[in-house]
């Protein structure tokens, strides 16, 4: 039973349910699920301060909450949630700068924030967010080249399609 409790299934399952609901139904129906999942994950992370897993899930949950708000037509709320996710993930990356999953999660979140800022008509801020996304994704790849879920830098490109190719 202790092993099952440590797996955090209720919080994780609620977080996943929010995601699936946002994909299959009206996104507004997923919002209360995503909010509750985030609260539960925050409580769990506070109860287990020495375990980075729950804290990472808090950051990812805020990102999903931002995704749900964006899909529900609330870009201002979406940007707010992405910034919360970034704050959590940045702190984690500061404590473990070479951790590829933290950097990758940051890159994805900065990218989502960039899209949201562009939607809000804030192109300069969006550009800064996209630059941060690229920086974190590059750091993730450098920390764990060839790791599952990260871009593969060794992919062969046809002649004239690699870095430095004419556009």
PDB file of C-alpha atoms in Angstrom:
ATOM      1  CA  UNK A   1       0.000   0.000   0.000  1.00  0.00           C
ATOM      2  CA  UNK A   2       2.826   2.430   0.809  1.00  0.00           C
ATOM      3  CA  UNK A   3       4.296   1.912  -2.658  1.00  0.00           C
ATOM      4  CA  UNK A   4       0.959   2.693  -4.287  1.00  0.00           C
ATOM      5  CA  UNK A   5       0.519   5.804  -2.145  1.00  0.00           C
ATOM      6  CA  UNK A   6       3.995   7.010  -3.121  1.00  0.00           C
ATOM      7  CA  UNK A   7       3.006   6.706  -6.774  1.00  0.00           C
ATOM      8  CA  UNK A   8       0.615   9.630  -6.230  1.00  0.00           C
ATOM      9  CA  UNK A   9      -2.030   8.007  -8.367  1.00  0.00           C
ATOM     10  CA  UNK A  10      -4.994  10.172  -7.312  1.00  0.00           C
ATOM     11  CA  UNK A  11      -3.223  13.434  -8.109  1.00  0.00           C
ATOM     12  CA  UNK A  12      -1.612  12.102 -11.259  1.00  0.00           C
ATOM     13  CA  UNK A  13      -4.858  10.483 -12.441  1.00  0.00           C
ATOM     14  CA  UNK A  14      -6.800  13.709 -11.895  1.00  0.00           C
ATOM     15  CA  UNK A  15      -4.139  15.640 -13.807  1.00  0.00           C
ATOM     16  CA  UNK A  16      -4.389  13.176 -16.715  1.00  0.00           C
ATOM     17  CA  UNK A  17      -8.189  13.257 -16.607  1.00  0.00           C
ATOM     18  CA  UNK A  18      -8.038  17.043 -16.922  1.00  0.00           C
ATOM     19  CA  UNK A  19      -5.772  16.702 -19.946  1.00  0.00           C
ATOM     20  CA  UNK A  20      -7.965  14.100 -21.673  1.00  0.00           C
ATOM     21  CA  UNK A  21     -11.099  16.102 -20.923  1.00  0.00           C
ATOM     22  CA  UNK A  22      -9.523  19.202 -22.449  1.00  0.00           C
ATOM     23  CA  UNK A  23      -8.703  17.249 -25.601  1.00  0.00           C
ATOM     24  CA  UNK A  24     -12.028  15.478 -26.037  1.00  0.00           C
ATOM     25  CA  UNK A  25     -14.645  17.828 -24.659  1.00  0.00           C
ATOM     26  CA  UNK A  26     -15.213  21.483 -24.120  1.00  0.00           C
ATOM     27  CA  UNK A  27     -11.981  22.780 -22.537  1.00  0.00           C
ATOM     28  CA  UNK A  28     -13.962  24.732 -19.938  1.00  0.00           C
ATOM     29  CA  UNK A  29     -15.074  21.408 -18.444  1.00  0.00           C
ATOM     30  CA  UNK A  30     -11.440  20.467 -17.854  1.00  0.00           C
ATOM     31  CA  UNK A  31     -10.615  23.669 -15.969  1.00  0.00           C
ATOM     32  CA  UNK A  32     -11.906  22.622 -12.510  1.00  0.00           C
ATOM     33  CA  UNK A  33     -10.199  19.238 -12.878  1.00  0.00           C
ATOM     34  CA  UNK A  34      -6.886  20.857 -13.800  1.00  0.00           C
ATOM     35  CA  UNK A  35      -7.162  23.356 -10.964  1.00  0.00           C
ATOM     36  CA  UNK A  36      -7.890  20.630  -8.399  1.00  0.00           C
ATOM     37  CA  UNK A  37      -5.059  18.452  -9.698  1.00  0.00           C
ATOM     38  CA  UNK A  38      -2.630  21.355  -9.374  1.00  0.00           C
ATOM     39  CA  UNK A  39      -3.703  22.049  -5.784  1.00  0.00           C
ATOM     40  CA  UNK A  40      -3.320  18.377  -4.845  1.00  0.00           C
ATOM     41  CA  UNK A  41       0.078  18.161  -6.506  1.00  0.00           C
ATOM     42  CA  UNK A  42       1.245  21.299  -4.672  1.00  0.00           C
ATOM     43  CA  UNK A  43       0.140  19.775  -1.361  1.00  0.00           C
ATOM     44  CA  UNK A  44       1.975  16.573  -2.197  1.00  0.00           C
ATOM     45  CA  UNK A  45       5.145  18.474  -3.133  1.00  0.00           C
ATOM     46  CA  UNK A  46       4.976  20.373   0.164  1.00  0.00           C
ATOM     47  CA  UNK A  47       4.634  17.080   2.051  1.00  0.00           C
ATOM     48  CA  UNK A  48       7.655  15.612   0.226  1.00  0.00           C
ATOM     49  CA  UNK A  49      10.129  18.511  -0.043  1.00  0.00           C
ATOM     50  CA  UNK A  50      13.126  16.219  -0.596  1.00  0.00           C
ATOM     51  CA  UNK A  51      11.514  14.462  -3.566  1.00  0.00           C
ATOM     52  CA  UNK A  52      11.864  16.382  -6.843  1.00  0.00           C
ATOM     53  CA  UNK A  53       9.242  14.244  -8.620  1.00  0.00           C
ATOM     54  CA  UNK A  54       6.162  15.898  -7.119  1.00  0.00           C
ATOM     55  CA  UNK A  55       7.654  19.388  -7.635  1.00  0.00           C
ATOM     56  CA  UNK A  56       8.288  18.604 -11.318  1.00  0.00           C
ATOM     57  CA  UNK A  57       4.687  17.429 -11.630  1.00  0.00           C
ATOM     58  CA  UNK A  58       3.531  20.733 -10.090  1.00  0.00           C
ATOM     59  CA  UNK A  59       5.371  22.635 -12.825  1.00  0.00           C
ATOM     60  CA  UNK A  60       3.958  20.365 -15.510  1.00  0.00           C
ATOM     61  CA  UNK A  61       0.481  20.666 -13.994  1.00  0.00           C
ATOM     62  CA  UNK A  62       0.649  24.466 -14.156  1.00  0.00           C
ATOM     63  CA  UNK A  63       1.686  24.132 -17.802  1.00  0.00           C
ATOM     64  CA  UNK A  64      -1.309  21.885 -18.500  1.00  0.00           C
ATOM     65  CA  UNK A  65      -3.539  24.330 -16.638  1.00  0.00           C
ATOM     66  CA  UNK A  66      -2.203  27.029 -18.963  1.00  0.00           C
ATOM     67  CA  UNK A  67      -2.961  24.790 -21.943  1.00  0.00           C
ATOM     68  CA  UNK A  68      -6.519  24.263 -20.710  1.00  0.00           C
ATOM     69  CA  UNK A  69      -7.047  27.995 -20.207  1.00  0.00           C
ATOM     70  CA  UNK A  70      -5.652  28.696 -23.680  1.00  0.00           C
ATOM     71  CA  UNK A  71      -7.981  26.109 -25.243  1.00  0.00           C
ATOM     72  CA  UNK A  72     -10.895  27.632 -23.301  1.00  0.00           C
ATOM     73  CA  UNK A  73     -10.149  31.044 -24.835  1.00  0.00           C
ATOM     74  CA  UNK A  74      -8.482  32.632 -21.790  1.00  0.00           C
ATOM     75  CA  UNK A  75      -5.017  33.705 -22.994  1.00  0.00           C
ATOM     76  CA  UNK A  76      -4.477  36.068 -20.045  1.00  0.00           C
ATOM     77  CA  UNK A  77      -5.151  33.270 -17.564  1.00  0.00           C
ATOM     78  CA  UNK A  78      -3.056  30.943 -19.691  1.00  0.00           C
ATOM     79  CA  UNK A  79      -0.051  33.279 -19.542  1.00  0.00           C
ATOM     80  CA  UNK A  80      -0.446  33.530 -15.761  1.00  0.00           C
ATOM     81  CA  UNK A  81      -0.371  29.718 -15.383  1.00  0.00           C
ATOM     82  CA  UNK A  82       2.623  29.363 -17.708  1.00  0.00           C
ATOM     83  CA  UNK A  83       4.521  31.917 -15.616  1.00  0.00           C
ATOM     84  CA  UNK A  84       3.738  29.904 -12.465  1.00  0.00           C
ATOM     85  CA  UNK A  85       5.034  26.770 -14.188  1.00  0.00           C
ATOM     86  CA  UNK A  86       8.188  28.593 -15.260  1.00  0.00           C
ATOM     87  CA  UNK A  87       8.811  29.804 -11.698  1.00  0.00           C
ATOM     88  CA  UNK A  88       8.611  26.234 -10.352  1.00  0.00           C
ATOM     89  CA  UNK A  89      10.707  24.742 -13.156  1.00  0.00           C
ATOM     90  CA  UNK A  90      13.336  27.522 -13.088  1.00  0.00           C
ATOM     91  CA  UNK A  91      13.910  26.878  -9.381  1.00  0.00           C
ATOM     92  CA  UNK A  92      14.362  23.180 -10.093  1.00  0.00           C
ATOM     93  CA  UNK A  93      16.769  23.900 -12.951  1.00  0.00           C
ATOM     94  CA  UNK A  94      18.804  26.199 -10.690  1.00  0.00           C
ATOM     95  CA  UNK A  95      19.280  23.374  -8.201  1.00  0.00           C
ATOM     96  CA  UNK A  96      20.165  20.854 -10.945  1.00  0.00           C
ATOM     97  CA  UNK A  97      21.385  22.802 -14.001  1.00  0.00           C
ATOM     98  CA  UNK A  98      22.293  19.685 -15.971  1.00  0.00           C
ATOM     99  CA  UNK A  99      18.926  17.964 -15.531  1.00  0.00           C
ATOM    100  CA  UNK A 100      17.605  17.442 -19.075  1.00  0.00           C
ATOM    101  CA  UNK A 101      13.924  16.794 -18.151  1.00  0.00           C
ATOM    102  CA  UNK A 102      13.779  20.072 -16.187  1.00  0.00           C
ATOM    103  CA  UNK A 103      15.292  21.985 -19.107  1.00  0.00           C
ATOM    104  CA  UNK A 104      13.009  20.281 -21.608  1.00  0.00           C
ATOM    105  CA  UNK A 105       9.927  21.067 -19.493  1.00  0.00           C
ATOM    106  CA  UNK A 106      11.103  24.678 -19.269  1.00  0.00           C
ATOM    107  CA  UNK A 107      11.573  24.847 -23.020  1.00  0.00           C
ATOM    108  CA  UNK A 108       8.070  23.526 -23.659  1.00  0.00           C
ATOM    109  CA  UNK A 109       6.558  25.950 -21.159  1.00  0.00           C
ATOM    110  CA  UNK A 110       8.426  28.974 -22.516  1.00  0.00           C
ATOM    111  CA  UNK A 111       7.262  27.973 -26.005  1.00  0.00           C
ATOM    112  CA  UNK A 112       3.632  27.814 -24.856  1.00  0.00           C
ATOM    113  CA  UNK A 113       4.004  31.193 -23.151  1.00  0.00           C
ATOM    114  CA  UNK A 114       5.441  32.610 -26.373  1.00  0.00           C
ATOM    115  CA  UNK A 115       2.434  31.382 -28.334  1.00  0.00           C
ATOM    116  CA  UNK A 116       0.090  32.896 -25.770  1.00  0.00           C
ATOM    117  CA  UNK A 117       1.900  36.243 -25.751  1.00  0.00           C
ATOM    118  CA  UNK A 118       1.722  36.319 -29.548  1.00  0.00           C
ATOM    119  CA  UNK A 119      -2.031  35.685 -29.303  1.00  0.00           C
ATOM    120  CA  UNK A 120      -2.274  38.592 -26.864  1.00  0.00           C
ATOM    121  CA  UNK A 121      -0.550  40.866 -29.406  1.00  0.00           C
ATOM    122  CA  UNK A 122       2.709  41.164 -27.461  1.00  0.00           C
ATOM    123  CA  UNK A 123       5.267  40.178 -30.122  1.00  0.00           C
ATOM    124  CA  UNK A 124       8.404  41.425 -28.334  1.00  0.00           C
ATOM    125  CA  UNK A 125       7.573  39.474 -25.190  1.00  0.00           C
ATOM    126  CA  UNK A 126       6.684  36.460 -27.337  1.00  0.00           C
ATOM    127  CA  UNK A 127      10.067  36.659 -29.047  1.00  0.00           C
ATOM    128  CA  UNK A 128      11.832  36.678 -25.673  1.00  0.00           C
ATOM    129  CA  UNK A 129       9.806  33.644 -24.576  1.00  0.00           C
ATOM    130  CA  UNK A 130      10.683  31.767 -27.772  1.00  0.00           C
ATOM    131  CA  UNK A 131      14.364  32.589 -27.292  1.00  0.00           C
ATOM    132  CA  UNK A 132      14.154  31.177 -23.754  1.00  0.00           C
ATOM    133  CA  UNK A 133      12.428  28.062 -25.098  1.00  0.00           C
ATOM    134  CA  UNK A 134      15.229  27.483 -27.602  1.00  0.00           C
ATOM    135  CA  UNK A 135      17.922  28.076 -24.976  1.00  0.00           C
ATOM    136  CA  UNK A 136      16.406  25.538 -22.568  1.00  0.00           C
ATOM    137  CA  UNK A 137      15.821  22.932 -25.267  1.00  0.00           C
ATOM    138  CA  UNK A 138      19.442  23.275 -26.407  1.00  0.00           C
ATOM    139  CA  UNK A 139      20.578  22.828 -22.802  1.00  0.00           C
ATOM    140  CA  UNK A 140      18.370  19.737 -22.462  1.00  0.00           C
ATOM    141  CA  UNK A 141      19.849  18.178 -25.592  1.00  0.00           C
ATOM    142  CA  UNK A 142      23.386  19.018 -24.488  1.00  0.00           C
ATOM    143  CA  UNK A 143      22.755  17.470 -21.070  1.00  0.00           C
ATOM    144  CA  UNK A 144      21.354  14.230 -22.463  1.00  0.00           C
ATOM    145  CA  UNK A 145      22.066  13.784 -26.185  1.00  0.00           C
ATOM    146  CA  UNK A 146      19.859  11.094 -27.694  1.00  0.00           C
ATOM    147  CA  UNK A 147      17.592  10.860 -24.630  1.00  0.00           C
ATOM    148  CA  UNK A 148      14.006   9.762 -25.353  1.00  0.00           C
ATOM    149  CA  UNK A 149      11.662  12.704 -25.772  1.00  0.00           C
ATOM    150  CA  UNK A 150      14.411  15.165 -26.648  1.00  0.00           C
ATOM    151  CA  UNK A 151      15.324  16.308 -30.155  1.00  0.00           C
ATOM    152  CA  UNK A 152      18.041  14.176 -31.744  1.00  0.00           C
ATOM    153  CA  UNK A 153      20.954  16.334 -32.901  1.00  0.00           C
ATOM    154  CA  UNK A 154      22.437  13.474 -34.893  1.00  0.00           C
ATOM    155  CA  UNK A 155      19.600  13.328 -37.430  1.00  0.00           C
ATOM    156  CA  UNK A 156      21.006  13.413 -40.952  1.00  0.00           C
ATOM    157  CA  UNK A 157      19.781  16.336 -43.021  1.00  0.00           C
ATOM    158  CA  UNK A 158      19.646  16.481 -46.788  1.00  0.00           C
ATOM    159  CA  UNK A 159      22.303  18.696 -48.412  1.00  0.00           C
ATOM    160  CA  UNK A 160      21.365  22.350 -48.189  1.00  0.00           C
ATOM    161  CA  UNK A 161      18.997  21.845 -45.222  1.00  0.00           C
ATOM    162  CA  UNK A 162      21.367  21.986 -42.246  1.00  0.00           C
ATOM    163  CA  UNK A 163      22.657  24.893 -40.223  1.00  0.00           C
ATOM    164  CA  UNK A 164      24.157  27.576 -42.401  1.00  0.00           C
ATOM    165  CA  UNK A 165      22.180  26.506 -45.478  1.00  0.00           C
ATOM    166  CA  UNK A 166      20.859  29.348 -47.645  1.00  0.00           C
ATOM    167  CA  UNK A 167      17.224  30.228 -47.003  1.00  0.00           C
TER     168      UNK A 167
END
